[in-house]
XYZ file of C-alpha atoms in Angstrom:
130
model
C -22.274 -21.215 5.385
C -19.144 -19.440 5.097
C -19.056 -15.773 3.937
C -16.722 -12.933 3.861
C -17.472 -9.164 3.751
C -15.335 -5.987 3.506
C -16.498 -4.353 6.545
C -15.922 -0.892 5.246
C -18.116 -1.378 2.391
C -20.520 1.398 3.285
C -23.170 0.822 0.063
C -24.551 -2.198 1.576
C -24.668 -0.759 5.439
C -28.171 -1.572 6.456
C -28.039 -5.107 4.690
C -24.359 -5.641 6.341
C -26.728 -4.366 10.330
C -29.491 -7.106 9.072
C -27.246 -9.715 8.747
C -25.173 -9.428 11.679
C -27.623 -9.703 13.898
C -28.168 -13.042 12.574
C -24.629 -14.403 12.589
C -21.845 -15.069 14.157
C -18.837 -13.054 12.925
C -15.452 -13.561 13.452
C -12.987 -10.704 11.909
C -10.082 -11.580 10.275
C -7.355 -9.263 9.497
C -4.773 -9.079 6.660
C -1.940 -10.453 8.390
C -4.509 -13.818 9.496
C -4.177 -15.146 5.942
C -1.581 -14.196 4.588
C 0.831 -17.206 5.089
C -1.426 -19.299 3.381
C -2.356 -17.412 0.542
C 0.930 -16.484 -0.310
C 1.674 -20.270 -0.659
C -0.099 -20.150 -3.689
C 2.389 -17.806 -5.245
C 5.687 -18.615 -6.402
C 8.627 -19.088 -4.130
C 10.716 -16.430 -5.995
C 8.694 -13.710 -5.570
C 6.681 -14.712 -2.209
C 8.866 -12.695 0.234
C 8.982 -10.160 -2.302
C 4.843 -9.907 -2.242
C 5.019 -10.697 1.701
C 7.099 -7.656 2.493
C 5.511 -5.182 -0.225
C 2.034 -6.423 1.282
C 3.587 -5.619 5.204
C 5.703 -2.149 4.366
C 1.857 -0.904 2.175
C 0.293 -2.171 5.547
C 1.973 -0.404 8.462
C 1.989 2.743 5.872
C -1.637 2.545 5.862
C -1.517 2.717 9.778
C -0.190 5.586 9.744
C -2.366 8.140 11.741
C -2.030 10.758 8.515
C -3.976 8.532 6.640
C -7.205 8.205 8.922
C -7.686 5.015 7.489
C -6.892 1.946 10.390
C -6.675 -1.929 9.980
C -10.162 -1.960 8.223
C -8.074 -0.498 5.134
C -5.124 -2.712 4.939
C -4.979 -4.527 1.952
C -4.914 -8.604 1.796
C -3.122 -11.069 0.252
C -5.699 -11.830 -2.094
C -4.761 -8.924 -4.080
C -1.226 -9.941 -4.169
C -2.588 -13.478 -6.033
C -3.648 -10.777 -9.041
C 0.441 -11.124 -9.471
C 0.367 -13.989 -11.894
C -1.895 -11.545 -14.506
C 1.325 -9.805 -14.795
C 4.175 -12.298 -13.954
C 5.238 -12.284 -17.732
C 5.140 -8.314 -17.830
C 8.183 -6.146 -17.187
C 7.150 -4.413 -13.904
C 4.334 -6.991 -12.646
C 4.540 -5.097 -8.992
C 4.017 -2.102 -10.696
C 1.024 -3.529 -12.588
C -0.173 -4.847 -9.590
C -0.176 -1.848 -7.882
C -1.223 0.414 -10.860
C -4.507 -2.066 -12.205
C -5.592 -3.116 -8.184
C -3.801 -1.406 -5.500
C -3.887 2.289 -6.270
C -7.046 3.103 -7.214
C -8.310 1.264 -4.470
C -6.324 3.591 -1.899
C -7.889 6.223 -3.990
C -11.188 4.769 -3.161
C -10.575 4.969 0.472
C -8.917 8.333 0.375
C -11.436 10.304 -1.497
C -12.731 13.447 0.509
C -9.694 13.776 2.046
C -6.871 16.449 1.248
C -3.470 15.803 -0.459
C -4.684 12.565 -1.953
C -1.990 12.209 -4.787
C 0.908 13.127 -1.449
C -0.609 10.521 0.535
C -0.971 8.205 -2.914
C 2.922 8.781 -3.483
C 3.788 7.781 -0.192
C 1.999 4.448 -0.016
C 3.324 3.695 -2.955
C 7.129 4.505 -1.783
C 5.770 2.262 1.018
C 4.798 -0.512 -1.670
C 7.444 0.134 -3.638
C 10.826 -0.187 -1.643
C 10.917 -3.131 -0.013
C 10.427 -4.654 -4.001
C 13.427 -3.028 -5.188
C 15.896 -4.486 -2.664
């Protein structure tokens, strides 16, 4: 059996204890997948997704955040790209139905949210536009 399991998923803490005593776990991060999922996508915008997904990454890293590698954001969500291929900003639908009010998620109780909101998103954002 094969399962997977957002670690920071507080809601199911004491089921997440139970079940760890019981398994063996082996953590993978966001970087550990994400040459093969991005296969899946298509070769014109694959770098494009790869170094959005990176730049949103080491953002997140940043100490101002209090978030850490638990937070980074996988490829998977990058796949949500073909919903929007045929729309005229599909990174910025990407970001806007997935991404950022995931961030949001992880962010709330802490100050400055929208600041810190922008900034990921510049983060997101820039390395799509060149």
């Amino acid at each position: 059996i094969l399962g997977t399991m957002n670690d920071i998923d507080r809601s199911v803490e004491s089921m997440d204890f139970a079940i760890r005593r019981r398994f063996t776990w082996r953590e993978i991060s966001a970087v550990d997948t994400q040459e093969e999922m991005l296969q899946l996508l298509d070769e014109s915008i694959r770098e494009k997704a790869k170094k959005s997904m990176n730049a949103l990454n080491d953002a997140i890293l940043n100490p101002d955040y209090h978030l850490g590698e638990a937070y980074q954001i996988g490829a998977s969500y990058f796949l949500k790209y073909g919903l929007y291929a045929n729309n005229a900003s599909p990174f910025e639908d990407l970001w806007a139905n997935h991404i950022e009010g995931l961030l949001y998620e992880y962010l709330r109780g802490t100050t400055n949210i929208k600041n810190k909101i922008d900034r990921l998103h510049s983060a997101y954002n820039d390395t799509i536009k060149h």
